[in-house]
Coordinates of C-alpha atoms in Angstrom, one line a residue:
Chain Z
M207 CA -21.0 -55.5 -7.4
P208 CA -19.6 -54.6 -10.7
A209 CA -16.0 -55.7 -11.7
D210 CA -14.7 -52.1 -11.1
G211 CA -15.5 -52.5 -7.4
S212 CA -18.0 -49.4 -7.4
D213 CA -21.2 -49.7 -5.4
S214 CA -24.1 -49.8 -7.8
S215 CA -26.7 -49.1 -5.2
A216 CA -25.0 -45.7 -4.6
P217 CA -26.6 -43.0 -6.3
P218 CA -24.6 -41.6 -9.3
I219 CA -22.8 -38.4 -9.1
P220 CA -24.6 -35.4 -10.4
A221 CA -22.9 -34.0 -13.5
P222 CA -20.4 -31.2 -12.5
P223 CA -21.4 -27.8 -13.3
T224 CA -20.0 -26.2 -16.4
E225 CA -16.9 -24.0 -16.6
P226 CA -18.1 -20.4 -15.4
A227 CA -17.7 -17.3 -17.3
V228 CA -15.4 -15.3 -15.0
K229 CA -16.1 -11.5 -14.7
L230 CA -14.9 -9.7 -12.0
P231 CA -17.1 -7.4 -10.5
T232 CA -17.0 -3.7 -11.4
W233 CA -16.2 -2.3 -7.9
R234 CA -13.3 -5.0 -7.8
A235 CA -11.8 -4.3 -11.0
A236 CA -11.9 -0.5 -10.2
L237 CA -10.3 -1.0 -6.8
Q238 CA -7.5 -2.8 -8.5
T239 CA -6.8 0.1 -10.9
L240 CA -7.5 2.8 -8.1
P241 CA -3.5 3.1 -7.0
L242 CA -2.5 3.4 -10.9
A243 CA -5.2 6.0 -11.4
A244 CA -4.2 7.9 -8.4
I245 CA -0.6 8.0 -9.6
W246 CA -1.8 9.2 -13.1
I247 CA -4.2 11.9 -11.4
A248 CA -1.1 13.2 -9.4
T249 CA 1.2 13.2 -12.4
I250 CA -1.4 15.1 -14.6
A251 CA -3.0 17.5 -12.1
P252 CA 0.1 19.7 -11.4
L253 CA 0.9 20.0 -15.2
L254 CA -2.8 21.0 -15.9
L255 CA -2.5 23.5 -13.0
W256 CA 0.7 24.8 -14.3
L257 CA -1.1 25.3 -18.0
L258 CA -3.8 27.1 -16.3
A259 CA -1.6 29.3 -14.2
R260 CA 0.0 30.6 -17.6
Q261 CA -3.5 32.2 -18.4
D262 CA -4.8 32.9 -14.9
P263 CA -2.7 32.4 -11.9
E264 CA -5.3 33.4 -9.6
L265 CA -7.8 30.9 -10.9
A266 CA -5.0 28.1 -10.6
V267 CA -4.4 29.2 -6.8
R268 CA -8.1 29.2 -6.2
I269 CA -8.5 25.8 -7.7
K270 CA -5.8 24.5 -5.8
Q271 CA -7.0 25.7 -2.7
V272 CA -10.4 24.5 -3.2
T273 CA -9.3 21.2 -4.2
T274 CA -7.2 20.9 -1.2
T275 CA -9.9 22.1 1.1
A276 CA -12.2 19.6 -0.4
A277 CA -9.9 16.7 -0.1
I278 CA -9.3 17.8 3.7
R279 CA -13.0 18.0 4.3
G280 CA -13.8 15.0 2.4
G281 CA -11.5 12.9 4.4
L282 CA -12.9 14.3 7.6
G283 CA -16.5 13.6 6.3
L284 CA -15.3 10.1 5.4
A285 CA -14.0 9.6 8.9
L286 CA -17.2 10.9 10.4
V287 CA -19.4 8.8 8.1
A288 CA -17.4 5.7 9.2
S289 CA -17.7 6.5 12.9
V290 CA -21.4 6.8 12.5
G291 CA -21.4 3.8 10.5
A292 CA -19.8 2.1 13.3
L293 CA -22.2 3.2 15.8
L294 CA -25.1 2.2 13.6
F295 CA -23.5 -1.3 12.6
P296 CA -21.2 -2.4 15.5
P297 CA -19.6 -5.2 13.6
V298 CA -17.3 -2.7 11.8
P299 CA -14.4 -3.6 13.9
A300 CA -14.9 -7.2 13.1
W301 CA -15.4 -6.5 9.4
V302 CA -12.2 -4.3 9.5
R303 CA -10.2 -7.3 10.9
L304 CA -11.7 -9.6 8.4
M305 CA -10.8 -7.3 5.6
F306 CA -7.2 -6.8 6.9
E307 CA -6.8 -10.5 7.0
R308 CA -7.8 -10.9 3.4
L309 CA -5.5 -8.2 2.4
R310 CA -2.8 -9.9 4.3
L311 CA -3.4 -13.2 2.8
S312 CA -3.6 -11.7 -0.6
F313 CA -0.1 -10.2 -0.2
A314 CA 1.2 -13.1 1.7
S315 CA 0.5 -15.8 -0.9
D316 CA 3.5 -15.9 -3.3
R317 CA 3.1 -16.7 -6.9
G318 CA 6.0 -19.0 -7.0
P319 CA 4.3 -22.2 -5.9
L320 CA 1.6 -21.6 -8.6
L321 CA 4.1 -21.1 -11.4
K322 CA 5.7 -24.2 -10.1
A323 CA 2.5 -26.3 -10.0
L324 CA 1.8 -25.0 -13.7
A325 CA 5.1 -25.8 -14.9
E326 CA 4.6 -29.4 -13.4
L327 CA 1.2 -29.5 -15.2
E328 CA 3.2 -28.8 -18.6
H329 CA 5.2 -32.1 -18.2
F330 CA 2.1 -34.3 -17.2
A331 CA -1.3 -33.2 -16.9
S332 CA -3.5 -35.0 -14.3
A333 CA -6.6 -33.9 -12.3
A334 CA -4.5 -33.8 -9.1
R335 CA -2.2 -31.3 -10.9
H336 CA -5.1 -29.1 -12.1
L337 CA -6.7 -29.1 -8.9
E338 CA -3.5 -28.0 -7.3
V339 CA -3.1 -25.2 -9.8
G340 CA -6.7 -24.4 -9.3
R341 CA -6.5 -24.4 -5.5
L342 CA -3.2 -22.2 -5.6
A343 CA -4.9 -19.6 -8.1
L344 CA -8.1 -19.6 -5.9
T345 CA -6.0 -18.6 -2.8
R346 CA -4.4 -15.7 -4.8
S347 CA -8.0 -14.8 -6.0
E348 CA -6.9 -15.5 -9.9
L349 CA -10.3 -16.5 -10.5
P350 CA -9.9 -17.0 -14.3
L351 CA -7.1 -19.4 -14.0
A352 CA -8.8 -21.2 -11.0
A353 CA -12.0 -21.7 -12.9
E354 CA -10.1 -23.2 -15.9
H355 CA -8.1 -25.7 -13.8
L356 CA -10.7 -26.6 -11.2
H357 CA -13.3 -27.3 -13.9
R358 CA -10.5 -29.5 -15.9
A359 CA -9.7 -31.4 -12.7
V360 CA -13.5 -32.1 -12.2
E361 CA -13.9 -33.1 -15.8
L362 CA -10.8 -35.5 -15.7
D363 CA -11.5 -37.0 -12.4
P364 CA -15.0 -36.6 -11.0
S365 CA -14.3 -38.9 -8.0
I366 CA -11.9 -36.2 -6.1
A367 CA -14.2 -34.6 -3.4
G368 CA -11.5 -31.9 -3.0
A369 CA -11.8 -30.7 -6.7
H370 CA -15.6 -30.5 -6.2
H371 CA -15.2 -28.7 -3.1
Q372 CA -12.7 -25.9 -4.4
F373 CA -14.8 -25.6 -7.7
G374 CA -17.7 -25.0 -5.4
I375 CA -15.9 -22.2 -3.5
L376 CA -15.1 -20.8 -6.8
L377 CA -18.7 -20.8 -8.0
R378 CA -19.9 -19.2 -4.8
R379 CA -17.3 -16.4 -5.0
L380 CA -18.4 -15.9 -8.6
G381 CA -22.2 -15.6 -7.4
H382 CA -23.3 -19.0 -9.1
L383 CA -25.3 -20.5 -5.9
Q384 CA -27.1 -23.1 -7.5
Q385 CA -24.1 -24.7 -9.3
A386 CA -22.0 -24.1 -6.2
A387 CA -24.6 -26.1 -4.3
V388 CA -24.3 -28.9 -7.0
A389 CA -20.5 -28.9 -6.5
F390 CA -20.7 -29.0 -2.7
Q391 CA -23.2 -31.8 -2.9
N392 CA -20.8 -33.7 -5.0
A393 CA -18.0 -33.4 -2.7
E394 CA -20.2 -34.3 0.3
H395 CA -21.6 -37.3 -1.7
L396 CA -18.0 -38.5 -2.4
D397 CA -16.4 -37.9 1.0
P398 CA -19.1 -37.7 3.7
G399 CA -18.1 -35.0 6.1
H400 CA -15.4 -33.7 3.6
A401 CA -13.0 -31.2 5.1
F402 CA -14.4 -31.6 8.5
G403 CA -17.8 -30.7 7.5
A404 CA -16.8 -27.6 5.3
A405 CA -18.5 -28.8 2.3
L406 CA -21.8 -29.6 4.3
L407 CA -21.6 -25.9 5.7
E408 CA -21.0 -24.4 2.3
L409 CA -23.9 -26.4 1.1
G410 CA -26.2 -25.1 3.7
R411 CA -24.9 -21.4 3.2
C412 CA -25.6 -21.9 -0.6
A413 CA -29.0 -23.1 -0.1
L414 CA -29.9 -20.3 2.3
L415 CA -28.4 -17.7 -0.2
A416 CA -30.4 -19.3 -2.9
G417 CA -33.6 -19.0 -1.1
D418 CA -34.1 -22.4 0.1
E419 CA -34.3 -22.0 3.6
R420 CA -36.0 -25.0 4.7
A421 CA -33.4 -27.3 3.0
A422 CA -30.5 -25.0 4.4
A423 CA -32.0 -25.4 8.0
E424 CA -31.9 -29.1 7.7
I425 CA -28.4 -29.3 6.1
L426 CA -26.9 -27.1 8.6
E427 CA -28.8 -28.8 11.6
R428 CA -27.2 -31.9 10.2
H429 CA -24.0 -30.1 10.2
R430 CA -24.2 -29.0 13.8
K431 CA -24.9 -32.5 14.9
E432 CA -22.1 -34.0 13.0
H433 CA -19.5 -31.6 13.5
G434 CA -20.4 -29.7 16.3
G435 CA -20.9 -26.4 14.4
S436 CA -19.0 -23.2 14.5
K437 CA -20.0 -19.5 14.9
Q438 CA -20.4 -19.3 11.1
S439 CA -22.7 -22.4 10.9
H440 CA -24.7 -21.3 13.8
Y441 CA -25.0 -18.0 12.4
W442 CA -26.4 -19.4 9.0
L443 CA -28.7 -21.9 11.0
G444 CA -30.1 -19.1 13.0
K445 CA -30.9 -17.3 9.7
A446 CA -32.5 -20.0 8.2
R447 CA -34.6 -20.9 11.0
A448 CA -35.8 -17.1 11.5
A449 CA -36.7 -17.4 7.8
I450 CA -38.9 -20.5 8.0
G451 CA -40.5 -18.8 11.2
E452 CA -38.7 -20.9 14.0
H453 CA -37.8 -17.9 16.1
D454 CA -37.0 -19.5 19.4
S455 CA -34.7 -22.1 17.8
A456 CA -33.2 -19.2 15.7
I457 CA -32.6 -17.1 18.8
A458 CA -30.9 -20.3 20.4
A459 CA -28.5 -20.9 17.5
M460 CA -27.7 -16.9 17.3
K461 CA -26.9 -17.1 21.0
Y462 CA -24.5 -19.7 20.7
A463 CA -22.9 -18.0 17.7
A464 CA -22.6 -14.8 19.7
E465 CA -21.2 -16.3 23.0
P466 CA -17.7 -15.4 23.7
T467 CA -14.9 -18.1 23.4
K468 CA -11.8 -18.6 25.5
Q469 CA -9.7 -18.8 22.5
R470 CA -8.9 -16.4 20.1
L471 CA -11.4 -16.6 16.9
T472 CA -10.2 -16.4 13.4
P473 CA -11.3 -13.1 11.5
E474 CA -13.9 -14.8 9.8
E475 CA -15.5 -16.6 12.9
N476 CA -15.1 -13.2 14.8
W477 CA -17.1 -11.6 12.0
F478 CA -19.9 -14.2 12.3
R479 CA -19.8 -13.7 15.9
A480 CA -20.2 -10.1 15.5
L481 CA -23.1 -10.6 13.0
A482 CA -25.1 -12.7 15.4
R483 CA -24.5 -10.4 18.2
V484 CA -26.0 -7.6 16.3
W485 CA -28.8 -9.8 15.1
L486 CA -29.7 -10.5 18.8
W487 CA -29.4 -7.1 19.7
R488 CA -31.8 -6.0 16.9
G489 CA -34.5 -8.6 18.3
G490 CA -34.0 -10.9 15.3
R491 CA -34.3 -8.3 12.6
R492 CA -31.8 -8.0 9.7
Chain S
M209 CA 38.0 -1.6 9.9
N210 CA 40.3 -4.0 7.7
D211 CA 37.1 -5.8 6.3
F212 CA 36.0 -2.3 5.3
L213 CA 39.3 -1.6 3.4
R214 CA 39.3 -5.0 2.0
Q215 CA 36.1 -4.5 0.3
A216 CA 36.7 -0.9 -0.8
D217 CA 37.2 -1.9 -4.2
R218 CA 33.7 -3.3 -4.3
I219 CA 31.8 -0.2 -3.0
P220 CA 33.4 2.7 -5.0
V221 CA 30.3 4.8 -4.9
T222 CA 29.9 4.6 -1.3
L223 CA 33.5 5.7 -0.7
V224 CA 33.1 8.3 -3.3
V225 CA 29.7 9.8 -1.4
A226 CA 31.7 9.7 1.9
I227 CA 34.8 11.5 0.3
A228 CA 32.4 14.2 -1.3
Y229 CA 30.6 14.8 2.1
V230 CA 34.0 15.4 4.0
T231 CA 35.6 17.4 1.1
L232 CA 32.4 19.6 0.7
F233 CA 32.2 19.9 4.5
V234 CA 35.9 21.0 4.6
L235 CA 35.8 23.5 1.8
A236 CA 32.6 25.1 3.0
N237 CA 33.9 25.6 6.3
L238 CA 37.2 26.6 5.5
S239 CA 38.3 30.0 6.7
V240 CA 34.7 31.1 7.0
A241 CA 33.5 33.1 10.0
P242 CA 30.5 31.3 11.6
E243 CA 28.1 34.2 10.8
Q244 CA 29.1 33.9 7.0
L245 CA 28.5 30.2 6.9
P246 CA 25.1 30.2 5.7
A247 CA 25.9 32.5 2.8
R248 CA 28.9 30.0 1.9
L249 CA 26.6 27.1 2.2
D250 CA 24.0 28.9 -0.2
E251 CA 26.8 29.2 -2.5
F252 CA 27.7 25.5 -2.3
G253 CA 24.1 24.5 -2.9
V254 CA 21.6 24.7 -0.2
L255 CA 18.3 24.0 -1.5
T256 CA 15.3 26.3 -1.1
P257 CA 12.1 25.8 -3.3
L258 CA 12.5 29.3 -4.4
N259 CA 15.9 28.8 -5.8
V260 CA 14.9 25.7 -7.5
A261 CA 11.8 27.5 -9.1
E262 CA 14.2 30.0 -10.2
G263 CA 16.2 27.5 -12.3
D264 CA 18.9 26.3 -10.0
A265 CA 17.9 22.7 -10.9
W266 CA 21.5 21.5 -9.9
R267 CA 20.7 22.3 -6.2
L268 CA 18.3 19.2 -6.1
I269 CA 21.6 17.0 -6.2
A270 CA 24.1 19.3 -4.8
A271 CA 22.2 19.8 -1.6
A272 CA 22.5 16.0 -1.1
F273 CA 26.3 16.3 -0.5
L274 CA 26.2 19.2 1.9
H275 CA 26.2 19.4 5.6
A276 CA 25.7 22.2 8.3
N277 CA 27.9 21.0 11.3
M278 CA 30.0 18.0 12.6
L279 CA 27.1 16.2 14.0
H280 CA 25.1 16.3 10.8
I281 CA 28.0 15.2 8.7
G282 CA 29.1 12.6 11.6
L283 CA 25.7 10.7 11.8
N284 CA 25.0 11.0 7.9
T285 CA 28.5 9.5 7.0
W286 CA 28.0 6.7 9.5
A287 CA 24.5 5.9 8.2
L288 CA 26.1 5.8 4.7
L289 CA 28.8 3.5 5.7
A290 CA 26.7 1.2 7.6
L291 CA 23.9 0.8 4.9
G292 CA 25.9 1.6 1.7
P293 CA 28.3 -1.2 1.5
G294 CA 25.5 -3.9 1.7
I295 CA 23.3 -2.3 -0.7
E296 CA 26.0 -1.5 -3.4
T297 CA 27.4 -5.0 -3.3
E298 CA 23.7 -6.3 -3.7
L299 CA 22.7 -4.0 -6.5
G300 CA 25.8 -3.0 -8.1
S301 CA 27.9 0.3 -8.3
L302 CA 26.1 2.0 -11.0
R303 CA 22.6 1.0 -9.9
F304 CA 23.6 2.2 -6.4
A305 CA 24.7 5.6 -7.8
L306 CA 21.4 5.9 -9.5
L307 CA 19.5 4.9 -6.2
Y308 CA 21.4 7.6 -4.3
L309 CA 20.6 10.3 -6.8
V310 CA 17.0 9.6 -7.6
S311 CA 16.6 9.4 -3.8
A312 CA 18.2 12.4 -3.2
I313 CA 16.1 14.3 -6.0
G314 CA 13.0 12.7 -4.7
G315 CA 13.5 14.0 -1.3
H316 CA 14.3 17.4 -2.7
I317 CA 11.3 17.3 -4.8
A318 CA 9.0 16.6 -1.8
V319 CA 10.8 19.5 0.1
C320 CA 10.0 21.9 -3.1
L321 CA 6.3 20.8 -3.1
V322 CA 5.8 21.3 0.7
Y323 CA 8.1 23.7 2.1
A324 CA 7.8 27.5 2.5
P325 CA 9.8 29.2 -0.5
Y326 CA 12.6 30.3 1.6
Q327 CA 13.0 27.5 3.8
G328 CA 16.3 25.7 3.0
V329 CA 17.5 22.1 3.5
L330 CA 20.8 20.4 3.3
G331 CA 22.2 17.2 3.9
G332 CA 22.4 13.6 2.5
S333 CA 19.8 12.0 4.8
G334 CA 17.0 12.1 2.0
A335 CA 19.2 10.1 -0.1
L336 CA 20.0 7.8 2.9
F337 CA 16.4 7.2 3.7
G338 CA 16.0 6.2 -0.1
I339 CA 18.8 3.6 0.6
L340 CA 16.8 2.5 3.6
G341 CA 13.7 2.3 1.4
A342 CA 15.8 0.1 -1.0
V343 CA 16.5 -2.2 1.9
F344 CA 12.8 -2.6 2.4
A345 CA 12.0 -3.2 -1.1
L346 CA 14.9 -5.8 -1.4
N347 CA 13.8 -7.5 1.6
M348 CA 10.3 -7.7 0.4
R349 CA 11.5 -9.1 -3.0
H350 CA 13.9 -11.6 -1.5
G351 CA 11.3 -13.3 0.9
R352 CA 9.0 -16.2 -0.2
H353 CA 6.3 -13.8 -0.3
L354 CA 6.2 -10.0 -0.1
F355 CA 5.7 -9.8 3.5
A356 CA 7.7 -12.7 4.8
F357 CA 10.7 -10.5 5.8
L358 CA 8.5 -9.4 8.6
Q359 CA 9.1 -12.8 10.4
D360 CA 12.5 -11.7 10.9
E361 CA 13.1 -10.0 14.4
G362 CA 16.0 -7.7 12.7
N363 CA 13.8 -6.5 9.8
R364 CA 11.0 -5.7 12.5
R365 CA 13.4 -3.5 14.6
M366 CA 14.6 -1.7 11.4
I367 CA 11.1 -0.7 10.4
W368 CA 10.3 0.3 14.1
F369 CA 13.6 2.4 14.2
T370 CA 12.5 4.1 10.8
V371 CA 9.1 5.1 12.3
A372 CA 10.3 6.2 15.4
Y373 CA 13.0 8.4 13.7
L374 CA 10.2 9.8 11.5
I375 CA 8.1 10.4 14.6
A376 CA 11.2 12.1 16.5
G377 CA 11.7 14.2 13.4
I378 CA 8.6 16.2 14.3
W379 CA 10.5 17.7 17.1
L380 CA 14.1 17.3 15.8
P381 CA 15.7 19.9 13.4
V382 CA 15.5 17.6 10.5
S383 CA 13.4 17.6 7.4
N384 CA 11.0 14.8 7.6
T385 CA 9.5 15.8 4.3
G386 CA 12.9 15.2 2.5
H387 CA 13.2 11.9 4.5
I388 CA 9.8 10.5 3.5
G389 CA 10.4 11.7 -0.3
G390 CA 13.7 10.0 -0.2
L391 CA 12.3 6.9 1.4
L392 CA 9.3 6.6 -1.2
A393 CA 11.6 7.3 -4.2
G394 CA 14.2 4.7 -3.1
F395 CA 11.7 2.2 -2.3
A396 CA 9.7 2.7 -5.7
L397 CA 13.0 2.8 -7.6
T398 CA 14.1 -0.6 -6.3
F399 CA 10.8 -2.4 -6.0
C400 CA 9.8 -1.4 -9.7
W401 CA 13.2 -1.4 -11.4
L402 CA 16.2 -2.5 -9.6
A403 CA 14.7 -5.6 -8.2
P404 CA 11.5 -6.3 -10.0
G405 CA 10.9 -9.8 -9.0
R406 CA 11.1 -13.1 -10.7
E407 CA 8.4 -12.1 -13.3
P408 CA 8.0 -8.3 -14.3
T409 CA 4.4 -8.7 -15.0
R410 CA 2.2 -6.2 -17.3
N411 CA 1.2 -4.6 -14.0
V412 CA 4.7 -3.8 -13.0
R413 CA 5.3 -2.2 -16.4
R414 CA 2.3 -0.2 -16.1
Y415 CA 3.6 1.1 -12.6
R416 CA 6.9 2.0 -14.2
I417 CA 5.4 3.9 -16.7
A418 CA 3.0 5.7 -14.3
L419 CA 5.7 6.4 -11.6
T420 CA 8.3 7.6 -14.2
A421 CA 5.8 10.0 -15.5
L422 CA 4.8 11.3 -11.9
F423 CA 8.5 11.8 -11.3
C424 CA 9.0 13.9 -14.5
S425 CA 6.0 15.8 -13.7
L426 CA 6.9 16.5 -10.0
C427 CA 10.4 17.4 -11.0
F428 CA 8.8 20.0 -13.7
V429 CA 6.4 21.4 -11.1
S430 CA 9.3 22.0 -8.7
L431 CA 11.3 23.7 -11.4
S432 CA 8.1 25.7 -12.7
P433 CA 5.7 25.8 -9.7
A434 CA 2.4 27.2 -10.8
A435 CA -0.4 26.9 -8.3
R436 CA 1.4 27.8 -5.0
W437 CA 0.1 31.1 -3.6
D438 CA 3.6 31.6 -2.2
Q439 CA 5.4 31.2 -5.4
L440 CA 3.0 33.4 -7.3
W441 CA 3.4 35.9 -4.2
N442 CA 7.1 36.0 -4.7
R443 CA 6.5 36.4 -8.7
S444 CA 4.3 39.2 -8.0
I445 CA 6.7 40.7 -5.9
A446 CA 9.5 40.4 -8.2
D447 CA 7.2 41.7 -11.2
E448 CA 5.2 44.2 -9.9
S449 CA 7.0 46.0 -7.0
P450 CA 9.7 48.5 -7.8
Y451 CA 11.3 47.4 -4.3
G452 CA 11.1 43.8 -5.2
K453 CA 14.4 42.6 -3.9
A454 CA 14.0 44.4 -0.7
R455 CA 10.8 42.9 -0.3
R456 CA 11.9 39.5 -0.9
R457 CA 14.7 40.1 1.6
A458 CA 12.1 40.9 4.1
A459 CA 9.9 38.0 3.4
T460 CA 13.0 35.7 3.9
M461 CA 13.5 37.3 7.3
H462 CA 9.8 37.0 7.8
Y463 CA 9.9 33.2 7.0
R464 CA 13.0 32.8 9.4
G465 CA 11.2 34.6 12.2
I466 CA 13.3 37.7 12.2
P467 CA 11.3 41.0 12.4
S468 CA 12.3 43.5 9.8
A469 CA 11.1 46.9 9.1
D470 CA 9.2 45.7 6.0
E471 CA 7.5 42.8 7.8
Q472 CA 4.3 44.7 7.9
D473 CA 4.1 45.1 4.2
V474 CA 4.7 41.4 3.7
R475 CA 2.2 40.6 6.1
E476 CA -0.3 42.8 4.3
F477 CA 0.6 41.3 1.0
A478 CA 0.3 37.7 2.1
T479 CA -3.2 38.5 3.6
S480 CA -4.5 40.6 0.8
E481 CA -7.6 39.7 -1.2
V482 CA -5.9 38.2 -4.2
F483 CA -4.4 35.3 -2.2
R484 CA -7.3 34.5 0.3

């Protein structure tokens, strides 16, 4: 054994992925500016109508009436589409609950602890402190800040499993599935069963989403054996098994995911249960 | 009562507003026959969208100090003395005065935008709802995070009370439009300006500019309404008909549900092709 106490027989940790370029999806950026845009439209529209009314009052009235009618009909139409959507795709209530929970979390996460962690980082920079900043930024969906600090944490001390795990979540959220899989692999390698199997589950999920269904099925099966599995892990396991043609075992996994439970599920688990129920209802089709 | 008098020097604006309520109520009701009271209140500043559109901008503020009867003034003064001292002490007197005025204007702008041109409103409740909005904004700002105040039973009850009052307002003879306008104005003013949080970010500055522009725009549109058929209708009556004033009177009575000799004319005009 070497002098530093490390086990030379253990495989080396793969190099951590590079810092990702963070670019918010267009729809998300648009969604963030939507309230501001609505205020500006509400500001400008009456003034434009006023200017128009000076030239042609009847046209201004007609435009206002047409717009109001269109807005009312549009709202009713959207409600109708949403109702039909809920009929065609039954997990809509579960999705609404999940979205509401995410919204609540985004509002309910204060920036104070993040600012405090950033201030502490200025006094003394360490991997743990970078990790703390990155974790808090990730919770608040401040992805550029999270990317910078999580990458720095992994760079400074590649032996912290939590840093790899958080970095993996960030990469997965940014859509870099291959790199995320490497990060989760590192976390699992450093701390087997890290975060009660969450890293393993994420690893399986990334493998499935990246198109490696066989590896995903193996990883998720291991997760089921070692950690008992959850609604989410059984859902992904079912998808992976179905993709490699093991239809019966896929149905068994999905049935487990769709089973009702006595205790109240978290919004995320409830969402995967709803997806599994629909999958079974449709006979194993997407 | 003793506590209230002891802190009187710290809440001058609340007291001035309460005294203004009572003084104007007494002056408006002094030696006036009940049937003449509407006309007297109109002189003192009852707000109708039409009056504001015709240039009486002062009514946007004056109507927030007028009250129609004892119950009206009693409830509003009680609400002012219940909510005002705490918020005035928290924000400071000048800021509280600004909050009251902006909320009053906000509530009355909503009335101008939504109500029929001859429908009148009066009372300080829009501004009082603005103070309630300020309470919500301060609670949101003072917590560990924006919604931490919901963990407190008292705060939750206050929200339910507000919602219940707004729902009851559908049936009660109160102006829900003015209440909601005042509530939003008071909330926005406090949230973005008076208690902007630990770090007024660039986003807050953007919202400040946008909300100021919106407030100015809606003020302008209340004073110079353009695309409301009823305003154009009224303008047409005034401009085109030789019997403009008579028809306007008839229209007023029509809106108040009083049948008049000219009602048929008004109805024909309202349903004419021009305004379909």
